[in-house]
Short mmCIF file of N, CA and C in Angstrom, two decimals:
data_model
loop_
_atom_site.label_atom_id
_atom_site.label_comp_id
_atom_site.label_asym_id
_atom_site.label_seq_id
_atom_site.Cartn_x
_atom_site.Cartn_y
_atom_site.Cartn_z
N ASP A 1 -6.06 -4.91 18.21
CA ASP A 1 -6.17 -6.20 18.02
C ASP A 1 -5.05 -6.92 17.78
N GLU A 2 -4.87 -8.07 17.20
CA GLU A 2 -3.72 -8.91 17.35
C GLU A 2 -2.75 -8.15 16.64
N PHE A 3 -2.88 -7.36 15.64
CA PHE A 3 -1.65 -6.64 14.81
C PHE A 3 -0.87 -5.46 15.73
N GLY A 4 -1.93 -4.55 16.39
CA GLY A 4 -1.27 -3.73 17.11
C GLY A 4 -2.47 -2.30 16.85
N LEU A 5 -2.18 -1.22 17.09
CA LEU A 5 -2.85 -0.13 17.54
C LEU A 5 -3.53 -0.03 15.88
N PHE A 6 -4.90 0.37 15.64
CA PHE A 6 -5.28 1.14 14.45
C PHE A 6 -6.39 2.02 14.78
N ALA A 7 -6.70 2.60 13.56
CA ALA A 7 -7.64 3.98 13.65
C ALA A 7 -8.82 3.52 12.34
N ASP A 8 -9.89 4.10 12.81
CA ASP A 8 -10.49 3.85 11.28
C ASP A 8 -11.00 5.38 11.27
N LEU A 9 -11.03 5.69 10.10
CA LEU A 9 -11.71 6.94 9.27
C LEU A 9 -12.57 6.41 8.43
N VAL A 10 -13.74 7.36 8.90
CA VAL A 10 -14.69 7.18 7.93
C VAL A 10 -14.93 8.22 6.71
N LEU A 11 -15.31 8.14 5.81
CA LEU A 11 -15.12 9.18 4.55
C LEU A 11 -16.27 10.09 5.07
N PRO A 12 -15.51 11.17 5.01
CA PRO A 12 -16.81 12.73 5.53
C PRO A 12 -17.66 13.00 4.50
N GLN A 13 -18.90 13.78 4.76
CA GLN A 13 -19.55 14.18 4.22
C GLN A 13 -18.75 15.41 3.32
N PRO A 14 -19.15 15.45 1.76
CA PRO A 14 -20.07 15.10 1.17
C PRO A 14 -19.83 13.80 0.22
N PHE A 15 -18.50 13.51 0.45
CA PHE A 15 -18.41 12.30 -0.49
C PHE A 15 -18.89 10.81 -0.15
N SER A 16 -19.50 10.78 1.19
CA SER A 16 -20.43 9.66 0.98
C SER A 16 -21.71 9.56 0.68
N GLU A 17 -22.14 11.16 0.64
CA GLU A 17 -23.41 11.20 -0.03
C GLU A 17 -23.30 10.79 -1.64
N ARG A 18 -22.14 10.99 -2.25
CA ARG A 18 -21.99 10.79 -3.61
C ARG A 18 -21.98 9.03 -3.65
N SER A 19 -21.50 8.47 -2.75
CA SER A 19 -21.50 6.77 -2.62
C SER A 19 -22.83 6.03 -2.36
N ARG A 20 -23.02 5.11 -2.97
CA ARG A 20 -24.17 4.51 -2.71
C ARG A 20 -24.26 3.33 -1.41
N ARG A 21 -23.04 3.48 -1.04
CA ARG A 21 -22.59 2.61 0.19
C ARG A 21 -22.66 3.49 1.41
N GLU A 22 -23.34 3.16 2.57
CA GLU A 22 -23.65 3.87 3.84
C GLU A 22 -22.04 4.33 4.08
N HIS A 23 -20.95 3.78 4.28
CA HIS A 23 -19.73 4.47 4.92
C HIS A 23 -18.90 3.74 4.24
N LEU A 24 -17.94 4.52 3.67
CA LEU A 24 -16.51 3.93 3.35
C LEU A 24 -15.66 4.44 4.33
N THR A 25 -14.88 3.34 4.99
CA THR A 25 -13.97 3.10 6.07
C THR A 25 -12.66 2.54 5.63
N ARG A 26 -11.61 3.83 6.03
CA ARG A 26 -10.21 3.15 5.79
C ARG A 26 -9.78 3.07 7.39
N ARG A 27 -8.90 1.70 7.14
CA ARG A 27 -8.36 1.40 8.44
C ARG A 27 -6.89 1.79 8.52
N PHE A 28 -6.28 2.36 9.43
CA PHE A 28 -4.81 2.61 9.33
C PHE A 28 -4.37 1.86 10.64
N ARG A 29 -3.08 1.38 10.46
CA ARG A 29 -2.01 0.78 11.25
C ARG A 29 -0.88 1.89 11.82
N TYR A 30 -0.82 1.81 12.82
CA TYR A 30 0.20 2.35 13.76
C TYR A 30 1.73 1.85 13.30
N ILE A 31 2.51 2.31 12.95
CA ILE A 31 3.89 1.77 12.81
C ILE A 31 5.01 2.50 13.66
N PRO A 32 5.64 1.73 14.66
CA PRO A 32 6.20 2.79 15.89
C PRO A 32 7.60 3.26 15.27
N PRO A 33 7.84 4.23 15.80
CA PRO A 33 9.39 4.37 15.56
C PRO A 33 10.55 3.43 15.69
N GLN A 34 11.25 3.16 14.72
CA GLN A 34 12.43 2.08 14.85
C GLN A 34 13.50 2.21 14.03
N THR A 35 14.43 1.34 14.03
CA THR A 35 15.50 1.00 13.18
C THR A 35 15.59 -0.12 12.63
N PHE A 36 15.55 -0.06 11.28
CA PHE A 36 15.29 -1.89 10.68
C PHE A 36 16.57 -1.65 9.43
N LEU A 37 16.31 -2.91 8.95
CA LEU A 37 17.56 -2.98 7.89
C LEU A 37 16.86 -3.10 6.41
N MET A 38 17.04 -1.93 5.96
CA MET A 38 16.58 -1.59 4.40
C MET A 38 17.65 -1.87 3.39
N GLY A 39 17.11 -2.56 2.03
CA GLY A 39 17.80 -3.04 1.19
C GLY A 39 17.88 -5.12 1.22
N SER A 40 18.96 -4.93 0.41
CA SER A 40 18.69 -6.67 0.44
C SER A 40 20.08 -7.15 0.29
N PRO A 41 20.41 -8.17 0.58
CA PRO A 41 21.91 -8.87 0.84
C PRO A 41 22.15 -9.10 -0.51
N GLU A 42 23.84 -9.23 -0.67
CA GLU A 42 23.82 -9.09 -2.19
C GLU A 42 23.47 -10.53 -2.77
N ASP A 43 23.71 -11.49 -2.09
CA ASP A 43 23.02 -12.97 -2.66
C ASP A 43 21.75 -13.29 -3.05
N GLU A 44 20.68 -12.16 -2.61
CA GLU A 44 19.00 -12.17 -2.71
C GLU A 44 19.29 -12.32 -4.29
N PRO A 45 18.56 -13.44 -4.58
CA PRO A 45 17.97 -13.91 -5.73
C PRO A 45 17.01 -12.46 -6.37
N GLY A 46 17.19 -11.86 -7.62
CA GLY A 46 16.51 -10.69 -7.91
C GLY A 46 16.77 -9.35 -7.68
N ARG A 47 17.83 -9.70 -6.82
CA ARG A 47 18.34 -8.01 -6.02
C ARG A 47 18.96 -7.28 -7.04
N TYR A 48 18.46 -5.98 -7.42
CA TYR A 48 19.18 -5.19 -7.83
C TYR A 48 20.57 -4.48 -7.36
N ASP A 49 21.20 -3.81 -7.93
CA ASP A 49 22.43 -3.52 -7.56
C ASP A 49 22.50 -2.17 -6.60
N ASP A 50 21.37 -1.51 -6.36
CA ASP A 50 21.08 -0.22 -5.66
C ASP A 50 20.69 -0.59 -4.59
N GLU A 51 20.37 -1.86 -4.25
CA GLU A 51 19.67 -2.25 -3.06
C GLU A 51 20.66 -2.49 -1.83
N THR A 52 21.33 -1.59 -1.31
CA THR A 52 22.61 -2.16 -0.45
C THR A 52 22.02 -2.03 0.65
N GLN A 53 22.20 -2.93 1.59
CA GLN A 53 21.74 -2.90 2.83
C GLN A 53 22.44 -1.91 3.81
N HIS A 54 21.62 -1.36 4.76
CA HIS A 54 22.06 -0.37 5.70
C HIS A 54 20.70 -0.16 6.79
N ASP A 55 20.99 0.29 7.51
CA ASP A 55 20.28 0.74 9.10
C ASP A 55 19.64 2.05 8.47
N VAL A 56 18.51 1.77 8.72
CA VAL A 56 17.84 3.15 8.97
C VAL A 56 16.93 3.19 9.95
N THR A 57 16.81 4.58 10.57
CA THR A 57 16.21 4.94 11.76
C THR A 57 15.03 5.61 11.35
N LEU A 58 13.74 5.45 11.65
CA LEU A 58 12.66 6.29 11.58
C LEU A 58 12.57 6.59 12.96
N THR A 59 12.51 8.23 13.26
CA THR A 59 12.57 8.55 14.68
C THR A 59 11.19 8.85 14.95
N GLN A 60 10.23 8.78 14.21
CA GLN A 60 8.72 9.05 14.40
C GLN A 60 7.91 7.86 13.94
N GLY A 61 6.94 7.81 14.47
CA GLY A 61 5.84 6.73 14.34
C GLY A 61 4.89 7.33 13.01
N TYR A 62 4.21 6.31 12.26
CA TYR A 62 3.31 6.77 11.70
C TYR A 62 2.21 5.78 11.27
N TRP A 63 1.32 6.53 10.51
CA TRP A 63 -0.06 5.69 10.30
C TRP A 63 -0.02 5.29 8.77
N LEU A 64 -0.30 3.85 8.53
CA LEU A 64 -0.21 3.67 7.18
C LEU A 64 -1.78 2.73 6.81
N ALA A 65 -2.45 3.02 5.75
CA ALA A 65 -3.60 2.33 5.39
C ALA A 65 -3.24 0.70 5.18
N ASP A 66 -4.13 0.00 5.55
CA ASP A 66 -4.02 -1.54 5.65
C ASP A 66 -4.12 -2.10 4.47
N THR A 67 -4.88 -1.24 3.55
CA THR A 67 -4.63 -2.03 1.85
C THR A 67 -4.43 -0.55 1.29
N THR A 68 -4.16 -0.90 0.01
CA THR A 68 -4.32 0.04 -1.30
C THR A 68 -5.66 0.79 -1.21
N ILE A 69 -5.83 1.71 -1.79
CA ILE A 69 -6.89 2.56 -2.05
C ILE A 69 -7.82 1.90 -2.94
N THR A 70 -9.01 1.39 -2.48
CA THR A 70 -10.27 0.73 -3.30
C THR A 70 -10.53 1.89 -4.16
N GLN A 71 -11.54 0.88 -5.48
CA GLN A 71 -11.94 1.58 -6.64
C GLN A 71 -13.29 2.61 -5.79
N ALA A 72 -14.16 1.72 -5.12
CA ALA A 72 -15.10 2.47 -4.26
C ALA A 72 -14.82 3.39 -3.67
N PHE A 73 -13.49 3.47 -2.74
CA PHE A 73 -13.00 4.59 -2.12
C PHE A 73 -12.71 5.80 -3.33
N TRP A 74 -11.54 5.57 -4.20
CA TRP A 74 -11.58 6.46 -5.37
C TRP A 74 -12.82 7.10 -5.77
N GLU A 75 -13.50 6.49 -6.20
CA GLU A 75 -14.66 7.17 -6.83
C GLU A 75 -15.55 7.92 -5.74
N ALA A 76 -15.65 7.56 -4.71
CA ALA A 76 -16.51 8.22 -3.73
C ALA A 76 -15.95 9.82 -3.52
N VAL A 77 -14.57 9.80 -3.76
CA VAL A 77 -13.79 10.90 -3.54
C VAL A 77 -13.60 11.53 -5.19
N MET A 78 -13.25 11.00 -6.15
CA MET A 78 -12.93 11.60 -7.16
C MET A 78 -14.03 11.75 -8.16
N GLY A 79 -15.15 10.70 -7.93
CA GLY A 79 -16.13 10.88 -8.72
C GLY A 79 -16.14 10.28 -10.13
N ASP A 80 -14.96 9.70 -10.07
CA ASP A 80 -14.81 8.56 -11.51
C ASP A 80 -14.04 7.41 -11.15
N ASN A 81 -13.75 6.18 -12.01
CA ASN A 81 -13.10 5.16 -11.63
C ASN A 81 -12.24 4.84 -12.99
N PRO A 82 -10.73 5.15 -13.09
CA PRO A 82 -10.53 5.23 -13.87
C PRO A 82 -9.93 3.61 -14.28
N SER A 83 -9.96 2.65 -13.43
CA SER A 83 -9.33 1.31 -13.45
C SER A 83 -9.86 0.86 -14.58
N HIS A 84 -8.87 -0.34 -15.24
CA HIS A 84 -9.06 -1.26 -16.04
C HIS A 84 -9.99 -2.44 -15.43
N PHE A 85 -9.48 -2.96 -14.56
CA PHE A 85 -10.13 -4.05 -13.81
C PHE A 85 -11.03 -3.60 -12.69
N LYS A 86 -12.62 -3.65 -13.30
CA LYS A 86 -13.39 -3.13 -12.23
C LYS A 86 -13.74 -4.08 -11.46
N GLY A 87 -13.87 -3.39 -10.25
CA GLY A 87 -14.59 -3.79 -9.09
C GLY A 87 -14.45 -2.75 -7.92
N ALA A 88 -15.38 -2.91 -6.79
CA ALA A 88 -15.60 -1.77 -5.93
C ALA A 88 -14.54 -2.27 -4.85
N GLN A 89 -13.96 -3.47 -4.69
CA GLN A 89 -12.86 -3.60 -3.41
C GLN A 89 -11.55 -3.81 -4.27
N ARG A 90 -11.57 -3.72 -5.47
CA ARG A 90 -10.14 -3.89 -6.31
C ARG A 90 -9.59 -2.54 -6.08
N PRO A 91 -8.18 -2.87 -5.78
CA PRO A 91 -7.31 -1.20 -5.76
C PRO A 91 -7.58 -0.67 -7.23
N VAL A 92 -7.40 0.76 -6.88
CA VAL A 92 -7.67 1.79 -8.29
C VAL A 92 -6.01 1.32 -8.93
N GLU A 93 -6.30 1.10 -9.87
CA GLU A 93 -5.37 1.42 -10.93
C GLU A 93 -5.08 2.01 -12.17
N THR A 94 -4.14 2.23 -12.93
CA THR A 94 -4.06 3.31 -14.12
C THR A 94 -4.34 4.65 -14.01
N VAL A 95 -3.92 5.04 -12.74
CA VAL A 95 -3.56 6.60 -12.18
C VAL A 95 -2.32 6.88 -12.20
N SER A 96 -1.88 8.01 -12.55
CA SER A 96 -0.50 8.48 -12.29
C SER A 96 -0.32 8.92 -11.03
N TRP A 97 0.91 9.00 -10.65
CA TRP A 97 1.49 10.13 -9.52
C TRP A 97 0.59 11.47 -9.04
N ASP A 98 0.84 12.18 -10.37
CA ASP A 98 0.04 13.60 -10.50
C ASP A 98 -1.74 13.49 -10.04
N ASP A 99 -2.63 12.41 -10.57
CA ASP A 99 -3.94 11.99 -9.91
C ASP A 99 -3.79 11.61 -8.99
N THR A 100 -2.99 10.94 -8.02
CA THR A 100 -3.07 10.75 -6.73
C THR A 100 -3.10 11.70 -5.68
N GLN A 101 -1.86 12.49 -6.11
CA GLN A 101 -1.68 13.82 -5.59
C GLN A 101 -3.12 14.70 -5.43
N THR A 102 -3.79 14.75 -6.40
CA THR A 102 -5.27 15.52 -6.44
C THR A 102 -5.85 14.62 -5.48
N PHE A 103 -6.01 13.42 -5.21
CA PHE A 103 -6.83 12.70 -4.53
C PHE A 103 -6.61 13.03 -2.70
N LEU A 104 -5.19 13.07 -2.72
CA LEU A 104 -4.70 13.10 -1.29
C LEU A 104 -5.15 14.68 -1.22
N GLN A 105 -5.11 15.61 -1.98
CA GLN A 105 -5.29 17.04 -1.72
C GLN A 105 -7.00 17.13 -1.24
N LYS A 106 -7.65 16.30 -2.24
CA LYS A 106 -9.22 16.28 -1.57
C LYS A 106 -9.45 15.60 -0.25
N LEU A 107 -8.67 14.75 -0.17
CA LEU A 107 -9.05 14.13 1.71
C LEU A 107 -8.18 15.23 2.10
N GLN A 108 -7.17 15.96 2.12
CA GLN A 108 -6.57 16.84 3.03
C GLN A 108 -7.73 17.72 3.62
N GLN A 109 -8.62 18.34 2.50
CA GLN A 109 -9.46 19.12 2.71
C GLN A 109 -10.52 18.96 3.87
N HIS A 110 -10.60 17.51 4.11
CA HIS A 110 -11.53 17.07 5.00
C HIS A 110 -10.98 16.41 6.33
N TRP A 111 -9.81 15.95 6.26
CA TRP A 111 -8.96 15.68 7.35
C TRP A 111 -7.98 16.49 7.45
N GLN A 112 -8.36 17.93 7.89
CA GLN A 112 -7.08 19.10 7.89
C GLN A 112 -5.99 18.65 9.14
N LEU A 113 -6.65 17.96 10.15
CA LEU A 113 -5.52 18.26 11.22
C LEU A 113 -4.57 16.57 11.17
N LEU A 114 -4.85 16.07 9.84
CA LEU A 114 -4.13 14.89 9.55
C LEU A 114 -3.01 15.37 8.23
N ASP A 115 -1.80 14.71 8.09
CA ASP A 115 -0.69 14.71 7.07
C ASP A 115 -1.28 13.64 6.18
N VAL A 116 -1.74 14.11 5.05
CA VAL A 116 -2.53 12.86 4.52
C VAL A 116 -1.53 12.82 3.42
N ARG A 117 -0.49 11.90 3.06
CA ARG A 117 0.40 12.02 2.25
C ARG A 117 0.99 10.45 1.85
N PHE A 118 1.54 9.77 0.78
CA PHE A 118 2.12 8.65 0.79
C PHE A 118 3.27 8.61 2.02
N PRO A 119 3.44 7.18 2.13
CA PRO A 119 4.59 6.84 2.82
C PRO A 119 5.85 7.29 2.14
N ARG A 120 6.92 7.77 2.58
CA ARG A 120 8.44 7.74 2.33
C ARG A 120 8.78 6.46 1.77
N GLU A 121 9.70 6.25 0.97
CA GLU A 121 10.22 4.65 0.68
C GLU A 121 10.66 3.73 1.85
N ALA A 122 11.40 4.55 2.56
CA ALA A 122 11.64 3.71 3.99
C ALA A 122 10.57 3.84 4.90
N GLU A 123 9.77 4.15 5.08
CA GLU A 123 8.25 4.23 5.91
C GLU A 123 7.78 2.82 5.10
N TRP A 124 7.58 2.97 3.65
CA TRP A 124 6.88 1.72 3.12
C TRP A 124 7.63 0.43 3.36
N GLU A 125 9.04 0.42 2.87
CA GLU A 125 9.83 -0.90 3.23
C GLU A 125 9.73 -1.66 4.66
N CYS A 126 9.82 -0.89 5.76
CA CYS A 126 9.75 -1.05 6.84
C CYS A 126 8.30 -1.44 7.09
N ALA A 127 7.23 -0.87 6.67
CA ALA A 127 5.94 -1.59 6.69
C ALA A 127 5.78 -2.79 6.27
N CYS A 128 6.25 -2.83 4.99
CA CYS A 128 6.41 -4.14 4.34
C CYS A 128 7.12 -5.42 4.75
N ARG A 129 8.13 -4.65 5.42
CA ARG A 129 9.02 -5.75 5.92
C ARG A 129 8.40 -6.50 7.43
N ALA A 130 7.63 -5.75 8.07
CA ALA A 130 7.16 -5.92 9.32
C ALA A 130 7.42 -6.88 10.30
N GLY A 131 8.88 -6.28 10.35
CA GLY A 131 10.13 -6.65 11.38
C GLY A 131 10.95 -7.96 10.94
N THR A 132 10.49 -8.17 9.70
CA THR A 132 11.54 -9.21 9.11
C THR A 132 12.64 -9.01 8.30
N THR A 133 13.69 -9.57 7.86
CA THR A 133 14.59 -9.29 7.26
C THR A 133 14.75 -10.24 5.78
N SER A 134 13.89 -11.14 5.60
CA SER A 134 13.78 -11.91 4.31
C SER A 134 13.23 -11.15 3.17
N ALA A 135 13.48 -11.48 2.14
CA ALA A 135 13.06 -11.17 0.79
C ALA A 135 11.56 -10.48 0.73
N PHE A 136 10.57 -11.07 1.24
CA PHE A 136 9.12 -11.29 1.62
C PHE A 136 8.81 -11.22 3.07
N SER A 137 7.76 -10.79 3.37
CA SER A 137 7.37 -10.56 4.86
C SER A 137 7.26 -12.12 5.30
N PHE A 138 6.93 -12.85 4.29
CA PHE A 138 6.34 -14.18 4.79
C PHE A 138 7.67 -15.25 4.48
N GLY A 139 8.64 -14.75 4.09
CA GLY A 139 10.09 -15.57 3.99
C GLY A 139 11.11 -14.75 2.45
N GLY A 140 11.54 -16.13 2.02
CA GLY A 140 12.39 -16.00 1.13
C GLY A 140 12.03 -16.48 -0.15
N LYS A 141 12.71 -16.37 -1.56
CA LYS A 141 12.21 -16.93 -2.92
C LYS A 141 11.65 -18.41 -2.85
N GLU A 142 11.84 -19.23 -1.92
CA GLU A 142 11.74 -20.54 -1.85
C GLU A 142 9.83 -20.63 -1.16
N ASP A 143 9.62 -19.80 -0.53
CA ASP A 143 8.13 -19.57 0.05
C ASP A 143 7.32 -18.87 -1.00
N LEU A 144 7.60 -18.22 -2.02
CA LEU A 144 6.59 -17.46 -2.68
C LEU A 144 5.91 -18.51 -3.32
N ASN A 145 4.63 -18.22 -3.65
CA ASN A 145 3.73 -18.74 -4.34
C ASN A 145 2.48 -18.01 -4.53
N THR A 146 1.74 -18.39 -5.74
CA THR A 146 0.32 -17.32 -5.62
C THR A 146 -0.79 -17.65 -5.02
N LYS A 147 -0.42 -18.45 -3.68
CA LYS A 147 -1.46 -18.58 -2.51
C LYS A 147 -1.54 -17.42 -1.69
N GLN A 148 -0.02 -16.71 -1.91
CA GLN A 148 0.17 -15.89 -0.75
C GLN A 148 0.29 -14.44 -1.47
N VAL A 149 0.57 -14.37 -3.05
CA VAL A 149 0.94 -12.99 -3.37
C VAL A 149 0.28 -13.02 -4.75
N ASN A 150 -0.46 -12.04 -5.37
CA ASN A 150 -1.07 -12.03 -6.61
C ASN A 150 0.20 -11.40 -7.56
N TYR A 151 1.00 -12.37 -8.50
CA TYR A 151 1.72 -12.15 -9.36
C TYR A 151 1.93 -13.25 -10.60
N SER A 152 2.62 -13.07 -11.36
CA SER A 152 2.94 -14.07 -12.49
C SER A 152 2.89 -15.58 -12.25
N GLY A 153 3.53 -15.67 -11.02
CA GLY A 153 4.03 -17.16 -10.80
C GLY A 153 5.23 -17.71 -11.10
N LYS A 154 5.94 -16.69 -11.63
CA LYS A 154 7.38 -17.14 -12.05
C LYS A 154 8.32 -15.72 -11.44
N TRP A 155 9.25 -16.38 -10.78
CA TRP A 155 10.55 -15.43 -10.11
C TRP A 155 10.82 -14.63 -11.07
N ASP A 156 10.58 -13.46 -10.76
CA ASP A 156 10.97 -12.17 -11.73
C ASP A 156 10.22 -12.41 -13.12
N GLY A 157 9.21 -12.75 -13.00
CA GLY A 157 8.40 -13.26 -14.61
C GLY A 157 7.37 -11.82 -14.37
N TRP A 158 7.45 -11.52 -15.67
CA TRP A 158 6.30 -10.26 -15.79
C TRP A 158 5.40 -10.66 -16.70
N ASN A 159 3.97 -10.62 -16.10
CA ASN A 159 3.03 -11.08 -16.98
C ASN A 159 1.76 -10.12 -17.13
N SER A 160 1.67 -9.51 -18.39
CA SER A 160 0.83 -8.37 -18.38
C SER A 160 -0.58 -9.14 -18.64
N GLU A 161 -0.67 -10.37 -18.58
CA GLU A 161 -2.13 -11.15 -18.80
C GLU A 161 -2.99 -11.31 -17.30
N GLY A 162 -2.16 -10.92 -16.24
CA GLY A 162 -2.93 -11.03 -15.30
C GLY A 162 -3.86 -10.21 -14.71
N GLU A 163 -4.23 -9.92 -13.82
CA GLU A 163 -5.42 -8.90 -13.35
C GLU A 163 -5.35 -8.64 -11.85
N THR A 164 -5.78 -7.56 -11.28
CA THR A 164 -5.73 -7.33 -9.89
C THR A 164 -6.87 -7.88 -9.07
N LYS A 165 -6.60 -8.46 -7.92
CA LYS A 165 -7.62 -9.01 -6.92
C LYS A 165 -8.32 -8.15 -6.02
N PRO A 166 -9.38 -8.59 -5.41
CA PRO A 166 -9.83 -7.54 -4.76
C PRO A 166 -8.79 -7.25 -2.99
N VAL A 167 -9.03 -6.30 -2.51
CA VAL A 167 -7.81 -6.02 -1.43
C VAL A 167 -8.16 -7.31 -0.43
N LYS A 168 -7.37 -7.44 0.25
CA LYS A 168 -7.74 -8.57 1.26
C LYS A 168 -7.93 -10.06 1.00
N SER A 169 -7.57 -10.15 -0.24
CA SER A 169 -7.36 -11.64 -0.98
C SER A 169 -6.53 -12.47 -0.49
N TYR A 170 -5.39 -11.92 0.19
CA TYR A 170 -4.50 -12.79 0.80
C TYR A 170 -4.11 -12.20 2.22
N SER A 171 -3.48 -13.27 2.72
CA SER A 171 -3.05 -12.84 4.28
C SER A 171 -2.59 -11.60 4.60
N PRO A 172 -2.56 -10.88 5.64
CA PRO A 172 -1.80 -9.67 5.69
C PRO A 172 -0.27 -10.45 6.34
N ASN A 173 0.41 -9.38 6.47
CA ASN A 173 1.49 -9.29 6.91
C ASN A 173 1.36 -9.20 8.83
N ALA A 174 2.62 -9.53 9.41
CA ALA A 174 2.52 -9.67 10.74
C ALA A 174 1.85 -8.00 11.38
N TRP A 175 2.04 -7.15 10.58
CA TRP A 175 1.51 -5.76 11.34
C TRP A 175 0.04 -5.51 10.66
N GLY A 176 -0.75 -6.40 9.96
CA GLY A 176 -2.04 -6.43 9.66
C GLY A 176 -2.01 -5.58 8.21
N LEU A 177 -1.13 -5.33 7.33
CA LEU A 177 -1.12 -4.67 6.00
C LEU A 177 -1.32 -5.71 5.04
N TYR A 178 -2.46 -5.79 4.26
CA TYR A 178 -2.46 -6.64 3.17
C TYR A 178 -1.72 -6.09 1.75
N GLU A 179 -1.35 -7.45 0.97
CA GLU A 179 -1.14 -7.36 -0.32
C GLU A 179 0.32 -5.99 -0.34
N MET A 180 1.51 -6.36 0.35
CA MET A 180 2.22 -5.10 0.47
C MET A 180 3.40 -5.86 -0.92
N HIS A 181 3.17 -7.29 -1.07
CA HIS A 181 3.92 -7.96 -2.24
C HIS A 181 2.93 -8.04 -3.58
N GLY A 182 3.06 -7.79 -4.87
CA GLY A 182 2.22 -8.32 -5.43
C GLY A 182 0.71 -7.07 -5.50
N ASN A 183 0.20 -7.72 -6.49
CA ASN A 183 -1.33 -6.85 -6.93
C ASN A 183 -1.23 -5.73 -7.70
N VAL A 184 -0.60 -4.80 -7.25
CA VAL A 184 -0.26 -3.20 -8.05
C VAL A 184 0.95 -2.78 -7.36
N PHE A 185 1.57 -1.98 -8.28
CA PHE A 185 2.68 -1.09 -7.90
C PHE A 185 1.97 0.13 -6.83
N GLU A 186 2.94 0.17 -6.15
CA GLU A 186 2.61 1.37 -5.07
C GLU A 186 3.49 2.91 -4.91
N TRP A 187 2.79 3.58 -5.26
CA TRP A 187 3.45 4.98 -5.03
C TRP A 187 4.04 5.38 -3.65
N CYS A 188 5.17 6.15 -3.62
CA CYS A 188 5.89 6.57 -2.53
C CYS A 188 5.65 8.07 -2.61
N GLN A 189 5.90 8.80 -1.29
CA GLN A 189 6.20 10.07 -1.55
C GLN A 189 7.16 10.67 -2.19
N ASP A 190 8.70 9.93 -2.05
CA ASP A 190 9.57 10.43 -2.16
C ASP A 190 10.39 9.54 -3.69
N ALA A 191 11.19 9.67 -4.10
CA ALA A 191 12.04 9.12 -5.14
C ALA A 191 12.42 7.42 -4.44
N TRP A 192 12.88 6.56 -5.44
CA TRP A 192 13.61 5.37 -5.02
C TRP A 192 15.00 5.98 -4.66
N GLN A 193 15.32 5.50 -3.19
CA GLN A 193 16.63 5.82 -3.00
C GLN A 193 17.57 4.90 -2.89
#
């Protein structure tokens, strides 16, 4: 499609039997091997001291889900929904890294030929940037607004009063990935480098 190569995976039996929905499908986008600039320039607002810019080369392509895991998908696999902000198409939240590893192990049992895992930090940042070098895939701080991202509305402002939005509530980045900024924190396979 207009974003590139994708593959849809349908949640296999017996999971889909436990769900009231006919099919639960995850769309994955292919991210090709490439070199990109990771980190941020020293003059970027909101930058942390450990975000030194450097070239990173990803020698292998990888597949990344186009949204975070929805509560419907989590519930079909795990049999429960621990989220505070309920909604079938909202991202699952209030789960630990260990909880998500159990979830991935259950998926791996049914998709044995696939390497089902979180993206590494460099893979996630590459996908989030979608070929850009700006602070956000859609521009810099001056372009940030609540019509593009689910956040507090204040630069570097934490607001515990907010709540999650359903996946695909905001426009995708240039590679067809949704809510790469805001909505929920996302886990990576490795530690923050």
